[in-house]
């Protein structure tokens, strides 16, 4: 390379070094932050049988329910309780722990009242995870997933 090309490369490198030193590291700390306890996932409930006007005007949430696998028996839930398949409990992504929820099977109209004590389900399209005894109260566990309505009681 000739001298003038080397001079341009040198001036360019020097300009990069000088401009990179002009920023301060505490500029990123001046950005506003939002304090949250946990991330919140907002999910649009899926409507079951949208063409039915009786269902469209009601105040219940429609979606799919599944039940916990046996491997979770005896493990801690998100609120610290020990999970028991024999109790009427459920997992929901956003409802507060201790919330009572009435879950009704759409196909046979059987319902059960459960208490939210865990987070989940983490499978797309599912609205609530029930303990096996709660699931068995409203449907057959061989099906695995049910179309349900969910009404928040308290």
Short mmCIF file of C-alpha atoms in Angstrom, two decimals, residues 48 102-112 135 137-140 143 145-150:
data_model
loop_
_atom_site.label_atom_id
_atom_site.label_comp_id
_atom_site.label_asym_id
_atom_site.label_seq_id
_atom_site.Cartn_x
_atom_site.Cartn_y
_atom_site.Cartn_z
CA UNK A 48 -65.91 -22.81 22.31
CA UNK A 102 -65.66 -23.57 38.96
CA UNK A 103 -64.63 -25.72 35.99
CA UNK A 104 -67.43 -27.28 33.92
CA UNK A 105 -67.08 -29.92 31.21
CA UNK A 106 -68.95 -28.59 28.17
CA UNK A 107 -69.86 -32.04 26.81
CA UNK A 108 -71.55 -33.47 29.93
CA UNK A 109 -72.19 -30.37 32.11
CA UNK A 110 -70.37 -31.88 35.12
CA UNK A 111 -68.52 -29.32 37.20
CA UNK A 112 -65.97 -29.16 40.00
CA UNK A 135 -60.33 -33.98 36.19
CA UNK A 137 -64.89 -35.57 38.63
CA UNK A 138 -65.83 -33.91 35.32
CA UNK A 139 -64.53 -36.33 32.67
CA UNK A 140 -62.62 -39.45 31.76
CA UNK A 143 -59.27 -38.32 27.00
CA UNK A 145 -57.91 -32.82 27.39
CA UNK A 146 -61.45 -31.48 27.79
CA UNK A 147 -63.34 -28.46 26.47
CA UNK A 148 -64.40 -26.60 29.60
CA UNK A 149 -65.87 -23.38 30.91
CA UNK A 150 -64.12 -21.63 33.78
#
